[in-house]
Amino acid sequence: MVNSNLFPSIEATGGESSTESRRKKPRISETEAEIEARRINEESLKRWKTNRVQQIYASKLVEALRRVRQRSTNEPDKVVSVAAREIRETADRVLAASAKGTTRWSRAILASRVRAKLKKHKKAAKKSAGNCKSRKAAATETNRIKLPAVDRKLKFLGRLVPGCRKVSVPNLLDEATDYIAALEMQVRAMEALAELLTAAAPRTTLTGP
Amino acid sequence: MLEGLVSQESLSLNSMDMSVLERLKWVQQQQQQLQQVVSQSSNNSPELLHQILQFHGSNNDELLQGSFSQFQMIGSGFGPNYNMGYGPQHEAMDGCISRTSSCQMEPVDTMEVLLKNGTKEDRPISLKNKRKQEVKTREEENTEKKIKVEADTESSMKGKSNMRNREASSETSKETLKGVSEIPKLDYIHVRARRGQATDRHSLAERARREKISKKMKYLQDIVPGCNKVTGKAGMLDEIINYVQCLQRQVEFLSMKLAVLNPDLELAVEDVSVKQAYFTNVVGSSKHSIMVDVPLFPLDHQGSLDLSAINPNQTTSIEAPSASWESQSQSLYNTSSLGFQY
């Protein structure tokens, strides 16, 4: 009787240690992800606000715009909207580049250019891509009645942030934080550049021939 | 008898500032009391005595041997079976001690279960756990943590005293203690069941997940303006989505503007001084609020270009945004006018 009281405890401890080791592995990866998430949250708010980052972005933006300008001088007839789209994409790419690949949306923006080029080639060969998309959309709408409001909004946010459609909720929120901070910086830089140019413009027109 | 023991323990352990030496003395006192108790009664069930042995044995090898000798002196009722039985038990206890701290909770469970007969529920649990804690912390040689850990266990035990689920409480106490004791080694996610809340594994994990998400929402709340007024995830998400869309629209608008102005880019940027002014302008404009739905048009600035009183050296100062604007535009005026006098 004495032994029977003892041995279950020993066996239990043996079992406990094995489950412990099993549980330790997911815990370790979780803590790493936690550290990563904390870094993104606390640093992203500050790193997009430093002057140095702004200067780097501004200079890179100027360079990129100049290159775009040189490329477009070959084709003088360009609609403003097309040029605007080009400039926006360039600006987004420069922004993603200055993120140095730590965030998911930046990697998605940089990768999307390659994907777009591939798709162009594919579209020239195939022209049924549009039909596939519409069929897919209809199917998903009929399958799902209605998701709860919060989930719908989270999905929508995932669509807004580039490359974050199938990302888990906490990661999505992290990416959104970084993306918002980066966008703010981008807006500030582009506004300043626009102001600079518009301030310079009337001088050129006035003092022209 | 046991109740008397227990009450004494509780009295002595009420203050959390007992040093290690004091505790050792107390343990020895217990041993002596135990001797008296054992010698008085001869009808103790073997299980109870066995527990007491375990209880003391887990703390100190010396104590164990001491109690061994005591039991050997006692009458024939226990006989040689005990010696045989205690052999493996001793090793087991050693094994338990040498293993990680969580193993030591096992004997506590059995003791809890067996000591429920006639004793109060709270005190034995809290006391046993305190003893276990004490051992653990002594092993880790961290006296500061001891107090904190004991406080944790005591509060957690008190919180669970309402619940009649012994196994659940022991499990969660294991979890919390594991989390606390392993903090120096690894950064564990320390989740504690609060008073009156479910303590099964799933709800704890869910609660941890929810807390993570709410933490991240708070970060977003800080960065998105106007989120403070709305409460609840749906409203905040609405604001966040709205803000992101607004920023993206602003970027598109500005890119269109730049597309129109692009021919002037090279002319304006070739001058180094203009570049400097541009950078300081960017820096200066960082202090502007960006919460504008419509970007400012610089029409009002053209009127100020004729100011000659401002020193061009002011371009490097970042104090007042408006001053830097005017100075920068004035420097532009100077340089561009120079440039076009060919």
PDB file of N, CA and C in Angstrom, chain B residues 151-201:
ATOM      1  N   ALA B 151       4.850  35.158  -2.484  1.00  0.00           N
ATOM      2  CA  ALA B 151       3.674  36.033  -2.539  1.00  0.00           C
ATOM      3  C   ALA B 151       2.768  35.605  -3.669  1.00  0.00           C
ATOM      4  N   ASP B 152       3.387  35.265  -4.791  1.00  0.00           N
ATOM      5  CA  ASP B 152       2.597  34.836  -5.945  1.00  0.00           C
ATOM      6  C   ASP B 152       1.784  33.609  -5.615  1.00  0.00           C
ATOM      7  N   THR B 153       2.494  32.613  -5.047  1.00  0.00           N
ATOM      8  CA  THR B 153       1.780  31.369  -4.785  1.00  0.00           C
ATOM      9  C   THR B 153       0.699  31.586  -3.753  1.00  0.00           C
ATOM     10  N   GLU B 154       0.989  32.415  -2.767  1.00  0.00           N
ATOM     11  CA  GLU B 154      -0.004  32.619  -1.736  1.00  0.00           C
ATOM     12  C   GLU B 154      -1.229  33.278  -2.324  1.00  0.00           C
ATOM     13  N   SER B 155      -0.988  34.303  -3.118  1.00  0.00           N
ATOM     14  CA  SER B 155      -2.140  34.983  -3.707  1.00  0.00           C
ATOM     15  C   SER B 155      -2.874  34.060  -4.646  1.00  0.00           C
ATOM     16  N   SER B 156      -2.115  33.292  -5.399  1.00  0.00           N
ATOM     17  CA  SER B 156      -2.793  32.398  -6.338  1.00  0.00           C
ATOM     18  C   SER B 156      -3.549  31.325  -5.586  1.00  0.00           C
ATOM     19  N   MET B 157      -2.986  30.872  -4.496  1.00  0.00           N
ATOM     20  CA  MET B 157      -3.670  29.846  -3.714  1.00  0.00           C
ATOM     21  C   MET B 157      -4.930  30.412  -3.106  1.00  0.00           C
ATOM     22  N   LYS B 158      -4.824  31.613  -2.614  1.00  0.00           N
ATOM     23  CA  LYS B 158      -6.001  32.218  -1.992  1.00  0.00           C
ATOM     24  C   LYS B 158      -7.076  32.398  -3.025  1.00  0.00           C
ATOM     25  N   GLY B 159      -6.640  32.786  -4.211  1.00  0.00           N
ATOM     26  CA  GLY B 159      -7.631  32.986  -5.262  1.00  0.00           C
ATOM     27  C   GLY B 159      -8.347  31.697  -5.600  1.00  0.00           C
ATOM     28  N   LYS B 160      -7.646  30.614  -5.461  1.00  0.00           N
ATOM     29  CA  LYS B 160      -8.269  29.354  -5.856  1.00  0.00           C
ATOM     30  C   LYS B 160      -8.953  28.638  -4.711  1.00  0.00           C
ATOM     31  N   SER B 161      -8.915  29.196  -3.545  1.00  0.00           N
ATOM     32  CA  SER B 161      -9.492  28.477  -2.423  1.00  0.00           C
ATOM     33  C   SER B 161     -10.983  28.326  -2.575  1.00  0.00           C
ATOM     34  N   ASN B 162     -11.558  29.192  -3.384  1.00  0.00           N
ATOM     35  CA  ASN B 162     -12.992  29.067  -3.576  1.00  0.00           C
ATOM     36  C   ASN B 162     -13.341  27.852  -4.398  1.00  0.00           C
ATOM     37  N   MET B 163     -12.467  27.516  -5.283  1.00  0.00           N
ATOM     38  CA  MET B 163     -12.808  26.426  -6.189  1.00  0.00           C
ATOM     39  C   MET B 163     -12.517  25.096  -5.538  1.00  0.00           C
ATOM     40  N   ARG B 164     -13.408  24.180  -5.723  1.00  0.00           N
ATOM     41  CA  ARG B 164     -13.291  22.879  -5.067  1.00  0.00           C
ATOM     42  C   ARG B 164     -12.558  21.886  -5.938  1.00  0.00           C
ATOM     43  N   ASN B 165     -11.979  22.399  -7.030  1.00  0.00           N
ATOM     44  CA  ASN B 165     -11.309  21.484  -7.942  1.00  0.00           C
ATOM     45  C   ASN B 165      -9.848  21.422  -7.580  1.00  0.00           C
ATOM     46  N   ARG B 166      -9.443  20.418  -6.860  1.00  0.00           N
ATOM     47  CA  ARG B 166      -8.076  20.368  -6.379  1.00  0.00           C
ATOM     48  C   ARG B 166      -7.109  20.171  -7.523  1.00  0.00           C
ATOM     49  N   GLU B 167      -7.450  19.295  -8.415  1.00  0.00           N
ATOM     50  CA  GLU B 167      -6.511  18.969  -9.484  1.00  0.00           C
ATOM     51  C   GLU B 167      -6.267  20.176 -10.363  1.00  0.00           C
ATOM     52  N   ALA B 168      -7.333  20.871 -10.652  1.00  0.00           N
ATOM     53  CA  ALA B 168      -7.188  22.060 -11.499  1.00  0.00           C
ATOM     54  C   ALA B 168      -6.280  23.064 -10.830  1.00  0.00           C
ATOM     55  N   SER B 169      -6.508  23.258  -9.540  1.00  0.00           N
ATOM     56  CA  SER B 169      -5.702  24.269  -8.850  1.00  0.00           C
ATOM     57  C   SER B 169      -4.247  23.839  -8.815  1.00  0.00           C
ATOM     58  N   SER B 170      -4.022  22.546  -8.585  1.00  0.00           N
ATOM     59  CA  SER B 170      -2.635  22.105  -8.539  1.00  0.00           C
ATOM     60  C   SER B 170      -1.991  22.243  -9.909  1.00  0.00           C
ATOM     61  N   GLU B 171      -2.785  21.975 -10.929  1.00  0.00           N
ATOM     62  CA  GLU B 171      -2.229  22.100 -12.287  1.00  0.00           C
ATOM     63  C   GLU B 171      -1.823  23.514 -12.591  1.00  0.00           C
ATOM     64  N   THR B 172      -2.763  24.427 -12.309  1.00  0.00           N
ATOM     65  CA  THR B 172      -2.458  25.814 -12.649  1.00  0.00           C
ATOM     66  C   THR B 172      -1.363  26.350 -11.762  1.00  0.00           C
ATOM     67  N   SER B 173      -1.344  25.914 -10.503  1.00  0.00           N
ATOM     68  CA  SER B 173      -0.249  26.376  -9.657  1.00  0.00           C
ATOM     69  C   SER B 173       1.062  25.870 -10.233  1.00  0.00           C
ATOM     70  N   LYS B 174       1.009  24.668 -10.755  1.00  0.00           N
ATOM     71  CA  LYS B 174       2.201  24.140 -11.417  1.00  0.00           C
ATOM     72  C   LYS B 174       2.613  25.041 -12.558  1.00  0.00           C
ATOM     73  N   GLU B 175       1.604  25.418 -13.353  1.00  0.00           N
ATOM     74  CA  GLU B 175       1.898  26.241 -14.530  1.00  0.00           C
ATOM     75  C   GLU B 175       2.497  27.561 -14.122  1.00  0.00           C
ATOM     76  N   THR B 176       1.823  28.213 -13.144  1.00  0.00           N
ATOM     77  CA  THR B 176       2.304  29.533 -12.767  1.00  0.00           C
ATOM     78  C   THR B 176       3.685  29.433 -12.152  1.00  0.00           C
ATOM     79  N   LEU B 177       3.851  28.431 -11.304  1.00  0.00           N
ATOM     80  CA  LEU B 177       5.148  28.285 -10.663  1.00  0.00           C
ATOM     81  C   LEU B 177       6.206  27.970 -11.693  1.00  0.00           C
ATOM     82  N   LYS B 178       5.832  27.138 -12.621  1.00  0.00           N
ATOM     83  CA  LYS B 178       6.790  26.826 -13.680  1.00  0.00           C
ATOM     84  C   LYS B 178       7.189  28.087 -14.401  1.00  0.00           C
ATOM     85  N   GLY B 179       6.165  28.906 -14.681  1.00  0.00           N
ATOM     86  CA  GLY B 179       6.462  30.134 -15.398  1.00  0.00           C
ATOM     87  C   GLY B 179       7.395  31.018 -14.593  1.00  0.00           C
ATOM     88  N   VAL B 180       7.122  31.096 -13.289  1.00  0.00           N
ATOM     89  CA  VAL B 180       7.938  31.990 -12.468  1.00  0.00           C
ATOM     90  C   VAL B 180       9.338  31.437 -12.318  1.00  0.00           C
ATOM     91  N   SER B 181       9.427  30.137 -12.062  1.00  0.00           N
ATOM     92  CA  SER B 181      10.745  29.600 -11.761  1.00  0.00           C
ATOM     93  C   SER B 181      11.616  29.541 -12.994  1.00  0.00           C
ATOM     94  N   GLU B 182      11.020  29.563 -14.172  1.00  0.00           N
ATOM     95  CA  GLU B 182      11.846  29.419 -15.357  1.00  0.00           C
ATOM     96  C   GLU B 182      12.194  30.757 -15.963  1.00  0.00           C
ATOM     97  N   ILE B 183      11.803  31.812 -15.312  1.00  0.00           N
ATOM     98  CA  ILE B 183      12.037  33.122 -15.925  1.00  0.00           C
ATOM     99  C   ILE B 183      13.516  33.399 -16.110  1.00  0.00           C
ATOM    100  N   PRO B 184      14.361  33.033 -15.167  1.00  0.00           N
ATOM    101  CA  PRO B 184      15.784  33.321 -15.411  1.00  0.00           C
ATOM    102  C   PRO B 184      16.333  32.554 -16.612  1.00  0.00           C
ATOM    103  N   LYS B 185      15.744  31.382 -16.909  1.00  0.00           N
ATOM    104  CA  LYS B 185      16.306  30.616 -18.009  1.00  0.00           C
ATOM    105  C   LYS B 185      15.727  31.083 -19.340  1.00  0.00           C
ATOM    106  N   LEU B 186      14.384  31.112 -19.403  1.00  0.00           N
ATOM    107  CA  LEU B 186      13.721  31.462 -20.659  1.00  0.00           C
ATOM    108  C   LEU B 186      12.645  32.476 -20.355  1.00  0.00           C
ATOM    109  N   ASP B 187      12.323  33.271 -21.357  1.00  0.00           N
ATOM    110  CA  ASP B 187      11.261  34.243 -21.168  1.00  0.00           C
ATOM    111  C   ASP B 187       9.917  33.594 -21.444  1.00  0.00           C
ATOM    112  N   TYR B 188       9.336  33.004 -20.408  1.00  0.00           N
ATOM    113  CA  TYR B 188       8.067  32.324 -20.614  1.00  0.00           C
ATOM    114  C   TYR B 188       6.932  33.330 -20.558  1.00  0.00           C
ATOM    115  N   ILE B 189       5.884  32.994 -21.234  1.00  0.00           N
ATOM    116  CA  ILE B 189       4.701  33.822 -21.159  1.00  0.00           C
ATOM    117  C   ILE B 189       3.997  33.458 -19.870  1.00  0.00           C
ATOM    118  N   HIS B 190       4.065  34.376 -18.918  1.00  0.00           N
ATOM    119  CA  HIS B 190       3.569  34.047 -17.589  1.00  0.00           C
ATOM    120  C   HIS B 190       2.110  34.448 -17.506  1.00  0.00           C
ATOM    121  N   VAL B 191       1.255  33.444 -17.508  1.00  0.00           N
ATOM    122  CA  VAL B 191      -0.174  33.706 -17.400  1.00  0.00           C
ATOM    123  C   VAL B 191      -0.648  33.197 -16.062  1.00  0.00           C
ATOM    124  N   ARG B 192      -1.403  34.012 -15.390  1.00  0.00           N
ATOM    125  CA  ARG B 192      -1.908  33.588 -14.090  1.00  0.00           C
ATOM    126  C   ARG B 192      -3.430  33.648 -14.109  1.00  0.00           C
ATOM    127  N   ALA B 193      -4.045  32.640 -13.544  1.00  0.00           N
ATOM    128  CA  ALA B 193      -5.501  32.633 -13.444  1.00  0.00           C
ATOM    129  C   ALA B 193      -5.917  33.560 -12.327  1.00  0.00           C
ATOM    130  N   ARG B 194      -6.785  34.454 -12.661  1.00  0.00           N
ATOM    131  CA  ARG B 194      -7.260  35.378 -11.625  1.00  0.00           C
ATOM    132  C   ARG B 194      -8.418  34.779 -10.870  1.00  0.00           C
ATOM    133  N   ARG B 195      -8.798  35.494  -9.844  1.00  0.00           N
ATOM    134  CA  ARG B 195      -9.805  34.962  -8.942  1.00  0.00           C
ATOM    135  C   ARG B 195     -11.122  34.793  -9.688  1.00  0.00           C
ATOM    136  N   GLY B 196     -11.716  33.641  -9.530  1.00  0.00           N
ATOM    137  CA  GLY B 196     -13.026  33.388 -10.112  1.00  0.00           C
ATOM    138  C   GLY B 196     -13.014  33.137 -11.604  1.00  0.00           C
ATOM    139  N   GLN B 197     -11.835  32.907 -12.208  1.00  0.00           N
ATOM    140  CA  GLN B 197     -11.808  32.655 -13.641  1.00  0.00           C
ATOM    141  C   GLN B 197     -11.396  31.226 -13.907  1.00  0.00           C
ATOM    142  N   ALA B 198     -11.779  30.744 -15.060  1.00  0.00           N
ATOM    143  CA  ALA B 198     -11.516  29.350 -15.386  1.00  0.00           C
ATOM    144  C   ALA B 198     -10.016  29.095 -15.484  1.00  0.00           C
ATOM    145  N   THR B 199      -9.629  27.919 -15.097  1.00  0.00           N
ATOM    146  CA  THR B 199      -8.195  27.658 -15.038  1.00  0.00           C
ATOM    147  C   THR B 199      -7.758  26.523 -15.950  1.00  0.00           C
ATOM    148  N   ASP B 200      -8.637  26.100 -16.847  1.00  0.00           N
ATOM    149  CA  ASP B 200      -8.159  25.031 -17.728  1.00  0.00           C
ATOM    150  C   ASP B 200      -7.264  25.618 -18.811  1.00  0.00           C
ATOM    151  N   ARG B 201      -6.511  24.738 -19.369  1.00  0.00           N
ATOM    152  CA  ARG B 201      -5.436  25.146 -20.257  1.00  0.00           C
ATOM    153  C   ARG B 201      -5.916  26.001 -21.418  1.00  0.00           C
TER     154      ARG B 201
END
